[in-house]
XYZ file of C-alpha atoms in Angstrom:
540
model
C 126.437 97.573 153.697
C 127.395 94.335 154.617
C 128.993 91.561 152.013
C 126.910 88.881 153.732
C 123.583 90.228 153.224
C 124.110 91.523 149.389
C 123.464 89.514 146.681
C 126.929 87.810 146.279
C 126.664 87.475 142.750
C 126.467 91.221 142.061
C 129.765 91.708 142.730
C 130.491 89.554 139.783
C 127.955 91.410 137.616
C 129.145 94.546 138.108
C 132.449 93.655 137.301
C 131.894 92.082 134.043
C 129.610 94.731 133.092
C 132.547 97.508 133.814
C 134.838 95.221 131.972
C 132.768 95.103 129.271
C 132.141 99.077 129.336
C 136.334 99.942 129.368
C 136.987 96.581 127.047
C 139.484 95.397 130.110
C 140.063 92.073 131.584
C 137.207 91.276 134.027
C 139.666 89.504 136.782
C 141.323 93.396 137.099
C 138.075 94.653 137.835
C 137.149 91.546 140.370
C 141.451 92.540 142.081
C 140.412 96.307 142.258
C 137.408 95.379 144.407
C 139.196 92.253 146.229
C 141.883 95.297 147.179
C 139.014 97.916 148.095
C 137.324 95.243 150.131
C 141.158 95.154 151.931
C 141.384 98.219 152.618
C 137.801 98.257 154.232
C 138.264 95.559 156.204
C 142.138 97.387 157.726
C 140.212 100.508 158.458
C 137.901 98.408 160.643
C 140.328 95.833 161.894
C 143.419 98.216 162.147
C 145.806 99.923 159.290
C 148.914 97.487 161.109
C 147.268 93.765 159.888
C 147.216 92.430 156.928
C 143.862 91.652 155.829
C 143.633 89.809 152.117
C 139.966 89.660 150.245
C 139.115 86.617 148.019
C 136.383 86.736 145.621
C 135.201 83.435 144.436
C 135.155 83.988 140.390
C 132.340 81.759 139.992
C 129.929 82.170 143.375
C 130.800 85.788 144.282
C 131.413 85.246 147.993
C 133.970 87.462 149.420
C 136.099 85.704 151.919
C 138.236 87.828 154.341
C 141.583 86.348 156.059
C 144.070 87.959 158.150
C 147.796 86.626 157.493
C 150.483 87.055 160.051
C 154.774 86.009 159.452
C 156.944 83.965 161.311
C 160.156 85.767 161.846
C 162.984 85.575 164.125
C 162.431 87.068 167.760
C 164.512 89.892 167.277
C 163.143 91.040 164.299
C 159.376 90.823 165.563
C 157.902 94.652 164.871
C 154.476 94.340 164.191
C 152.991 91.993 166.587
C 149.537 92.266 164.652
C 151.199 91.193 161.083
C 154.121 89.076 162.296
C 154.517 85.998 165.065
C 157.573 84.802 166.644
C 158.725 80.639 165.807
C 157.832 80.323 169.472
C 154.063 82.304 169.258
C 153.740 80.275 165.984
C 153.831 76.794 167.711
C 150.398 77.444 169.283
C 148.815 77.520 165.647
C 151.157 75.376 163.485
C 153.004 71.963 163.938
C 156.592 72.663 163.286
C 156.922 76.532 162.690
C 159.430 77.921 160.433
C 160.981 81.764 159.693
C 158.764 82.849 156.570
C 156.032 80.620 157.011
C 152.593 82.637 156.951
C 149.534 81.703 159.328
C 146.386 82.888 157.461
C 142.851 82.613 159.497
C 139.431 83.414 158.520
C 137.895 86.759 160.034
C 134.495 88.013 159.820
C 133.337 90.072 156.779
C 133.548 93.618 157.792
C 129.935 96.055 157.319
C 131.075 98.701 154.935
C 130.096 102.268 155.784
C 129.436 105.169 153.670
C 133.023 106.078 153.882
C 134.506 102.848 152.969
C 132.469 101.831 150.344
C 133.056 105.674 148.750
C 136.875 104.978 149.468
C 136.396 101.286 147.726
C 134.358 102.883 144.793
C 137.799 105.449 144.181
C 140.495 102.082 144.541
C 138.147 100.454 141.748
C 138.284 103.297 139.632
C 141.824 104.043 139.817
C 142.551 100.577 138.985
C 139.752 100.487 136.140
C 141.637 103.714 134.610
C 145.222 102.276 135.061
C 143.842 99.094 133.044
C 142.284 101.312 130.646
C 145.530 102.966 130.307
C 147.715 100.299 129.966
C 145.331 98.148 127.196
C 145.649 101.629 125.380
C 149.200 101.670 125.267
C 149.418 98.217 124.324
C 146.945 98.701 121.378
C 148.873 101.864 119.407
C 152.430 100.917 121.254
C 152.831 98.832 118.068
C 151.527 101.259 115.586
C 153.941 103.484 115.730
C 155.318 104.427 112.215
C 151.918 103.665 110.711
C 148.842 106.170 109.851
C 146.082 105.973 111.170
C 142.717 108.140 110.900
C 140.868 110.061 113.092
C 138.303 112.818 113.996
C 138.863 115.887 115.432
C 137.752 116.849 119.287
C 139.326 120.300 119.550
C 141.920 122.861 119.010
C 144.018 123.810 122.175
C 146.432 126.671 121.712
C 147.149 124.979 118.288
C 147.821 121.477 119.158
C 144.928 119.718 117.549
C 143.109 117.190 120.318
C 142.664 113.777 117.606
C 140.036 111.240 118.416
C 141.432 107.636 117.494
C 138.811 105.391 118.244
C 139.868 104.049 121.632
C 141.721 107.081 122.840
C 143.328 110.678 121.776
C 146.344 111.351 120.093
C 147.596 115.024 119.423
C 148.986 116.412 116.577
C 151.298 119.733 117.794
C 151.154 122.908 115.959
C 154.766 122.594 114.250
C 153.625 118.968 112.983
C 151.102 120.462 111.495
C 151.443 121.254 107.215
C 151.771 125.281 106.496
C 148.409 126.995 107.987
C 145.941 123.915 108.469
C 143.310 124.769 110.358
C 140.619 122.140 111.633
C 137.135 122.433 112.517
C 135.530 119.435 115.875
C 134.251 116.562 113.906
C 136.651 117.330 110.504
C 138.029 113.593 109.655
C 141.920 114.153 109.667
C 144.703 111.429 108.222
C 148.300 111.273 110.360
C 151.228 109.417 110.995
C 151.692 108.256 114.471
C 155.058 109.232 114.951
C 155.739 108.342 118.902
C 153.590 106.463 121.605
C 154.749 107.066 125.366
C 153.764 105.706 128.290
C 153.484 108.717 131.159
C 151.518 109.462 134.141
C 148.779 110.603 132.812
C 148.328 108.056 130.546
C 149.824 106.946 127.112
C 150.431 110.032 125.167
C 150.096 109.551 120.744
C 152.127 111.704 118.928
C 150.789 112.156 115.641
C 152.613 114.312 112.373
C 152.033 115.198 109.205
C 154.868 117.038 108.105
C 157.314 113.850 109.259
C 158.959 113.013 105.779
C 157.739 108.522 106.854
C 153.919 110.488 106.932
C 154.564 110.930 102.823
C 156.290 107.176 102.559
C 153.008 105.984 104.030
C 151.050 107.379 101.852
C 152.801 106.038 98.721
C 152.550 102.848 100.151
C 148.790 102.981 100.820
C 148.409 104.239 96.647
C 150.845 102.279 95.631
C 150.246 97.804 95.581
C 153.862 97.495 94.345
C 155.391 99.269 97.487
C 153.280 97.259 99.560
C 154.313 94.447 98.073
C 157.924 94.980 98.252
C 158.747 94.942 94.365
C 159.673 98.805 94.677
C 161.224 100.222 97.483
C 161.670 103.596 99.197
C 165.191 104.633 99.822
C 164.726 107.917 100.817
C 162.654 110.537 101.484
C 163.043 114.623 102.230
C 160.511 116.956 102.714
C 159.968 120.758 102.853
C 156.339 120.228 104.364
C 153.383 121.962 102.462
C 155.665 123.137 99.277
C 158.193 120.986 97.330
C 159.186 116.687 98.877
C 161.953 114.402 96.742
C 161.235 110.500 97.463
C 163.689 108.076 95.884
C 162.601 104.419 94.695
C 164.316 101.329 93.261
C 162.707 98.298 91.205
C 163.618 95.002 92.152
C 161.690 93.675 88.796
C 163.486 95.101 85.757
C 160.129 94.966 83.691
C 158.491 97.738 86.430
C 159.772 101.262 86.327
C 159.461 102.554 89.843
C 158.793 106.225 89.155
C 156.267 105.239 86.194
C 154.448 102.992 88.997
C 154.639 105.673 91.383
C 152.976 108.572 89.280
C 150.030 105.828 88.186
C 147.907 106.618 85.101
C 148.059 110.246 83.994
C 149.165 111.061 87.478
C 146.438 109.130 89.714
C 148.521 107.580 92.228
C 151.310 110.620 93.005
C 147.964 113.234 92.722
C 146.092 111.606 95.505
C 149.412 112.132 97.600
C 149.682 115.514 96.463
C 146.356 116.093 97.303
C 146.668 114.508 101.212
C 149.991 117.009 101.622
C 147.959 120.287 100.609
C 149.623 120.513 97.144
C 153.111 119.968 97.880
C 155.300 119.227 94.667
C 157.190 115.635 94.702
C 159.676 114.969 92.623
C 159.817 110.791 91.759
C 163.774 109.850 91.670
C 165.072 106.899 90.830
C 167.732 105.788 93.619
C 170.918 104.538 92.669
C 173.887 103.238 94.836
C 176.427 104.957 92.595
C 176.780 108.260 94.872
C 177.362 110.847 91.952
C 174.679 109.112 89.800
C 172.103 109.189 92.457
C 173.353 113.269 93.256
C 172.788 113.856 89.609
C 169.303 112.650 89.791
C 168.184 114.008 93.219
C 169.013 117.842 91.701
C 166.658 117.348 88.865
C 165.491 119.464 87.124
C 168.749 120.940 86.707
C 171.363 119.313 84.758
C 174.626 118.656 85.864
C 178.161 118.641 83.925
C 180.315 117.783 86.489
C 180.192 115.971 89.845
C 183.918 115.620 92.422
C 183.127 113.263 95.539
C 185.037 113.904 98.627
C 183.485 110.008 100.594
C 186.111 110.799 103.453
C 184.820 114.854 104.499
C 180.859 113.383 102.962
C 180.817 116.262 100.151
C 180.257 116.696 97.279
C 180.805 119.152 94.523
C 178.080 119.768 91.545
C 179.293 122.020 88.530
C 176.298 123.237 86.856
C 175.760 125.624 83.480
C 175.655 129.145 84.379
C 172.046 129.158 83.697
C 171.386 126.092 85.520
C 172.913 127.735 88.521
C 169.637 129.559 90.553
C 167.343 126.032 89.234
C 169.988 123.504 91.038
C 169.806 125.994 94.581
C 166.364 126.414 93.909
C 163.958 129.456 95.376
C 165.485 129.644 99.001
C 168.393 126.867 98.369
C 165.038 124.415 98.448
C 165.654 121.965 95.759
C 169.667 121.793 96.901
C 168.436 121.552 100.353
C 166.054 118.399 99.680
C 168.602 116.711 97.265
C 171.377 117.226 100.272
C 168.940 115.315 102.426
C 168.419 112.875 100.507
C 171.488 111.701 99.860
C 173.174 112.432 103.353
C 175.951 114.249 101.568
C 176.753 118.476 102.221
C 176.573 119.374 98.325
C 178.500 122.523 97.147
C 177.420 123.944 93.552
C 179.028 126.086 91.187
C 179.071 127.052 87.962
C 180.894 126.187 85.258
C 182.846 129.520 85.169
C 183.348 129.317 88.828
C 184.719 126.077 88.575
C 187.153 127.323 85.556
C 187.924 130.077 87.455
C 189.476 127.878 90.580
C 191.176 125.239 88.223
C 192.830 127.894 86.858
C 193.858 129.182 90.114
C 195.193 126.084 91.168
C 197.330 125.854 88.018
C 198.888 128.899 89.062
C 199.504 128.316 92.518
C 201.242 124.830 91.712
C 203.106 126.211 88.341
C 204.591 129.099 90.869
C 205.451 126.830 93.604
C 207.866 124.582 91.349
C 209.030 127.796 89.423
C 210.082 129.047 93.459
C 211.270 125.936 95.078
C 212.936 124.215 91.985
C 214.653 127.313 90.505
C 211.921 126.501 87.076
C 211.066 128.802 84.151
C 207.550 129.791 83.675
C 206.831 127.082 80.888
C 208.650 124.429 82.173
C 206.419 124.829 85.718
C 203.501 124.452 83.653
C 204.640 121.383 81.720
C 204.800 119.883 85.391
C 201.381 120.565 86.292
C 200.148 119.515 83.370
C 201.369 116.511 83.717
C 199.107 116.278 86.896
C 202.571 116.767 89.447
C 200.392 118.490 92.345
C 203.607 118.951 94.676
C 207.265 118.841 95.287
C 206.957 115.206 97.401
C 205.487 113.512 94.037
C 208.353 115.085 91.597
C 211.119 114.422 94.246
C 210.137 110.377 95.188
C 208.308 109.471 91.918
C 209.805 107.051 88.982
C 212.007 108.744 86.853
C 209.841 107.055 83.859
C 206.804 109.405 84.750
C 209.448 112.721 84.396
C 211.178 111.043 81.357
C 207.544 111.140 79.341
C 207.511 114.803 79.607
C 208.435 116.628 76.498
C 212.289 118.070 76.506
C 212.835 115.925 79.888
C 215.696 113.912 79.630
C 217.539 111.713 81.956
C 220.015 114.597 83.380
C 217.490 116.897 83.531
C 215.072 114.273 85.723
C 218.445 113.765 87.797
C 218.705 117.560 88.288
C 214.997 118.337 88.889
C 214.865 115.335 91.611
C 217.975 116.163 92.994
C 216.718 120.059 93.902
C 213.262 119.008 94.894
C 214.613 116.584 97.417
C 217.203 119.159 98.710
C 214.268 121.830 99.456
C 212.300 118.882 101.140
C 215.512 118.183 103.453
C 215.819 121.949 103.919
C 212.090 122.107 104.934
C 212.248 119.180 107.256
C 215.833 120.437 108.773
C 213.872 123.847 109.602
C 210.829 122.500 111.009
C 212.643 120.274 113.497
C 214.955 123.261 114.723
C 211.907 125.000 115.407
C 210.116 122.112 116.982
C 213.186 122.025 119.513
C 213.004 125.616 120.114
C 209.399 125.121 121.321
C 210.361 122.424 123.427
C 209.972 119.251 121.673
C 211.041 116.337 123.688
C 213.226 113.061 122.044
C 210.462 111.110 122.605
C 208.297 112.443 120.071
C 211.023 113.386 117.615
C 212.083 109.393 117.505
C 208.613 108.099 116.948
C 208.258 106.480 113.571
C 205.055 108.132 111.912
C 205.699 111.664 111.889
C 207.380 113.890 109.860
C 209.532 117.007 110.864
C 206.431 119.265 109.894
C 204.072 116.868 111.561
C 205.976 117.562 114.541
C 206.342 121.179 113.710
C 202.448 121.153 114.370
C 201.667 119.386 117.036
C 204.627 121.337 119.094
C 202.941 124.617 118.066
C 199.666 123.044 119.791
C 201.207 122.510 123.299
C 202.340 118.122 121.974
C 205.466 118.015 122.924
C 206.284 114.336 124.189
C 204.907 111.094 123.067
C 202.940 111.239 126.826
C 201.426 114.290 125.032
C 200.598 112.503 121.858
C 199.186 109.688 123.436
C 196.589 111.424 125.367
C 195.243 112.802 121.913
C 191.992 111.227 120.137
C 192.260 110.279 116.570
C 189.908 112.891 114.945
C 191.964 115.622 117.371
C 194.737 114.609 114.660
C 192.572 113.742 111.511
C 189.670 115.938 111.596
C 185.927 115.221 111.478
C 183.010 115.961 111.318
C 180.608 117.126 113.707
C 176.572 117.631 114.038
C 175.756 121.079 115.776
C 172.048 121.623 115.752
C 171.121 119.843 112.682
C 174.592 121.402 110.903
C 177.385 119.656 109.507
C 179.876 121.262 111.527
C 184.356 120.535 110.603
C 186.677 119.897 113.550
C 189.941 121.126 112.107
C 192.652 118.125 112.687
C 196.520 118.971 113.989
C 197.679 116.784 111.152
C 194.802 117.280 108.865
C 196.995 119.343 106.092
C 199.315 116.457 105.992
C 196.514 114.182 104.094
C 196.411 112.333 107.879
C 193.196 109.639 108.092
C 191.203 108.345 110.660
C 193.044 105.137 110.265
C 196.552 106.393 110.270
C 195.753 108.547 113.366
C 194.082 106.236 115.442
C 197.494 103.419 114.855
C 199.540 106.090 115.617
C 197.832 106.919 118.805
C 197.662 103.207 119.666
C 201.330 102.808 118.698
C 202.332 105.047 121.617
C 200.160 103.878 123.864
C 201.446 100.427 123.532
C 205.461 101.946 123.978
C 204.674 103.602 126.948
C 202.719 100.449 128.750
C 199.061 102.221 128.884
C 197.860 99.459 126.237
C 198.441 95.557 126.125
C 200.395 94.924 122.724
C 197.805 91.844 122.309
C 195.118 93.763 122.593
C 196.150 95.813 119.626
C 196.618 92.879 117.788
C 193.501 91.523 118.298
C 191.937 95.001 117.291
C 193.640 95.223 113.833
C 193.301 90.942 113.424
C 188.955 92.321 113.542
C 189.568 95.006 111.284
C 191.641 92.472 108.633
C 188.210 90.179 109.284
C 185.664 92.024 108.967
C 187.914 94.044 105.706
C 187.438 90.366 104.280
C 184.019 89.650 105.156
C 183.358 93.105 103.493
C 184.719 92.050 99.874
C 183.501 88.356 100.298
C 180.085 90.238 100.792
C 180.674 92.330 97.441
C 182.208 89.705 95.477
């Protein structure tokens, strides 16, 4: 066919009518066939020229120019797309390198093959609009639900129908053994939207532990409205969830808003999740406190926070014991979760059972090391003494208050416990030498004899040694190992060592043996001072 002869107009037509059709911009259409026009026109004038199509938006008419580049004369490849400054002077009046020369050529008659190869470039670029207003649409709905109808089932991945596209919700997203039927309505959260090759692919869940916040927030105006707010959430899809709120109104309770009258608001959630149990707890930024509420219903006597290793220990009646784990360590699992913390439980006689050990093992180490009866070594501990660093280096006041202690006897019981510290320390280094410790890292202010003891028996040996190590290499830490809370053991770790301490120690050599700039340090630990400050401005 040729352009001239068809109604010009009908190229306009048809491109607002496909616009109209995929909901896409009508001037992408109109470029799709300007392009498949080009690419006409090339296979009739020759693949090597450059042949543009215009479409007037408002008459239709097609108008087809051929554009060649001035370059420099060694440069000239393509004679048919490109002219020389001296070819150029024939057609322009002062011909420069980059300049274009466009002239009008005759509108090409379009074949069978050409227009079926124009028809494809139109499509393709109809689709790729089509693609990209999808992604744009649900891009920004990610983290929202949304509700849809169901196509089909492929190998259990459910095929979702959105309104302007499909979504998929995968077989582990899925709650316990849903099944869906083509046409069953279905409500999901659309947890990812990606842009691939084939087009924008929606991720949808309904086991994702936002799917349940959603939902609250949908039955309950207060969450909406930002008066209560969800802290956390942990779910065990299909059986048991634990959601934690706060109030920021002191007349509204948030768990009493959450379960609605006689139940109305928490039941209509319960009834979206297939039946799963949820458990309302009020959130509280007091660690233990919060901990103590996320393992309800059990009740807790007794809770030891370790914020440094992010543990906790929960003491628990004996017959509160298999309700706090719950069936299959569920309810312990959720509460852990929920409060980002690795919980331990025991029982009260457990916990009896190890206090009572360590009373033993501390009322025998002073009875050993400071030449102590039986019942003096237990006056000690009592007195909370742990070790033979605190009775050696601590007032003599705390010692005096200690029934039968008198001056002398404070004297005497300082006077051995240093002597068996000096004896330790005296041994250690002998034994660091033996394995080769150099001067270096014997001199360094920072570590003790034992310290050193430890790192020599790990292959540090010099201060070139110690400076090559990372801080949690010395400190211990914690790692993540496929969704476990995994401990790296620290070289220093039994010495009480932190983070902190280890990291200016490492810097500390650095900076003696040149590999750091002193003022860098400085600058480092001025930020730290700063930002300490802004911290308690911030919680005064």
């Amino acid at each position: 066919m040729a352009i001239t002869s068809a109604n010009q107009l009908e190229l306009l037509q048809t491109a607002e009518a496909v616009a109209r059709e995929k909901m896409i911009d009508p001037a992408l259409v109109v470029e799709a066939m300007e392009e498949s026009l080009a690419r006409a026109a090339k296979s009739r004038y020759g693949s090597e020229m450059d042949i543009r199509v215009a479409i007037d938006r408002k008459t239709g008419r097609a108008t087809f120019t051929r554009v060649r580049t001035v370059v420099e004369d060694d440069l000239l490849e393509n004679y048919q797309a490109e002219l020389t400054v001296a070819q150029a002077k024939q057609y322009m009046a002062d011909p420069k390198v980059g300049d274009t020369f466009v002239e009008e050529v005759p509108p090409v008659e379009m074949g069978r093959i050409a227009a079926q190869s124009a028809k494809q470039v139109i499509l393709q670029k109809v689709r790729e609009a089509e693609r990209d207003r999808q992604y744009e649409e649900f891009k920004d709905r990610a983290g929202t639900i949304i509700n849809g109808v169901v196509k089909r089932e492929e190998y259990g991945n459910v095929i979702v129908d959105v309104g302007r596209g499909e979504a998929i919700l995968r077989r582990n997203e899925k709650i316990g053994r849903e099944a869906y039927r083509p046409n069953d309505r279905i409500r999901c959260y659309i947890k990812d939207v990606r842009r691939e090759q084939r087009g924008p692919q929606i991720f949808l869940s309904r086991t994702d532990p936002q799917f349940m916040a959603e939902l609250f927030k949908m039955e309950v105006p207060e969450i909406y409205d930002g008066i209560i707010e969800i802290k956390a959430v942990a779910r065990d899809p299909g059986s048991r969830a634990k959601i934690a709120v706060i109030s920021y109104d002191n007349s509204i309770d948030p768990v009493g808003a959450c379960v609605g009258m006689r139940g109305s608001r928490v039941q209509a959630v319960v009834n979206e999740l297939q039946g799963e149990k949820i458990d309302i707890i009020p959130w509280n930024e007091d660690q233990p406190t919060f901990l103590v509420n996320a393992l309800q219903p059990a009740e807790v006597t007794k809770v030891v926070l370790d914020e440094d290793a992010e543990r906790i220990e929960v003491v628990v009646p004996d017959e509160q014991l298999s309700l706090a784990i719950g069936r299959r360590g569920q309810n312990v699992r959720l509460a852990s979760q929920l409060t980002g913390l690795d919980i331990d439980i025991m029982t009260e006689a457990e916990e009896s059972e190890r206090r009572q050990k360590e009373f033993e093992e501390r009322t025998k180490l002073f009875m050993d090391t400071l030449d102590l009866d039986e019942f003096f070594a237990q006056l000690l501990v009592s007195e909370g003494f742990t070790n033979l660093e605190e009775v050696a280096y601590v007032e003599q006041d705390e010692l005096l208050v200690i029934d039968g202690v008198d001056e002398s006897t404070a004297q005497e019981l300082q006077m051995r416990a240093r002597e068996f510290l000096e004896a330790q320390a005296k041994a250690a280094l002998e034994h660091a030498r033996e394995l080769g410790v150099e001067d270096s890292l014997v001199e360094f202010e920072g570590l003790t004899p034992q310290m050193i003891e430890a790192l020599a028996e790990d292959g540090v040996k010099s201060l070139e040694d110690f400076a090559t190590c990372a801080d949690w290499e010395l400190a211990g830490g914690w790692t993540t190992v496929d969704g476990e809370r995994v401990k790296d053991e620290g070289l220093l770790e039994k010495f009480d060592m932190s983070l902190d301490e280890a990291q200016h120690l490492v810097m500390t050599a650095r900076v003696m043996l040149g590999w750091v700039d002193p003022t860098e340090l400085e600058a480092e630990e001025d930020g730290d001072e700063d930002g300490d400050a802004v911290e308690e401005e911030a919680e005064a």
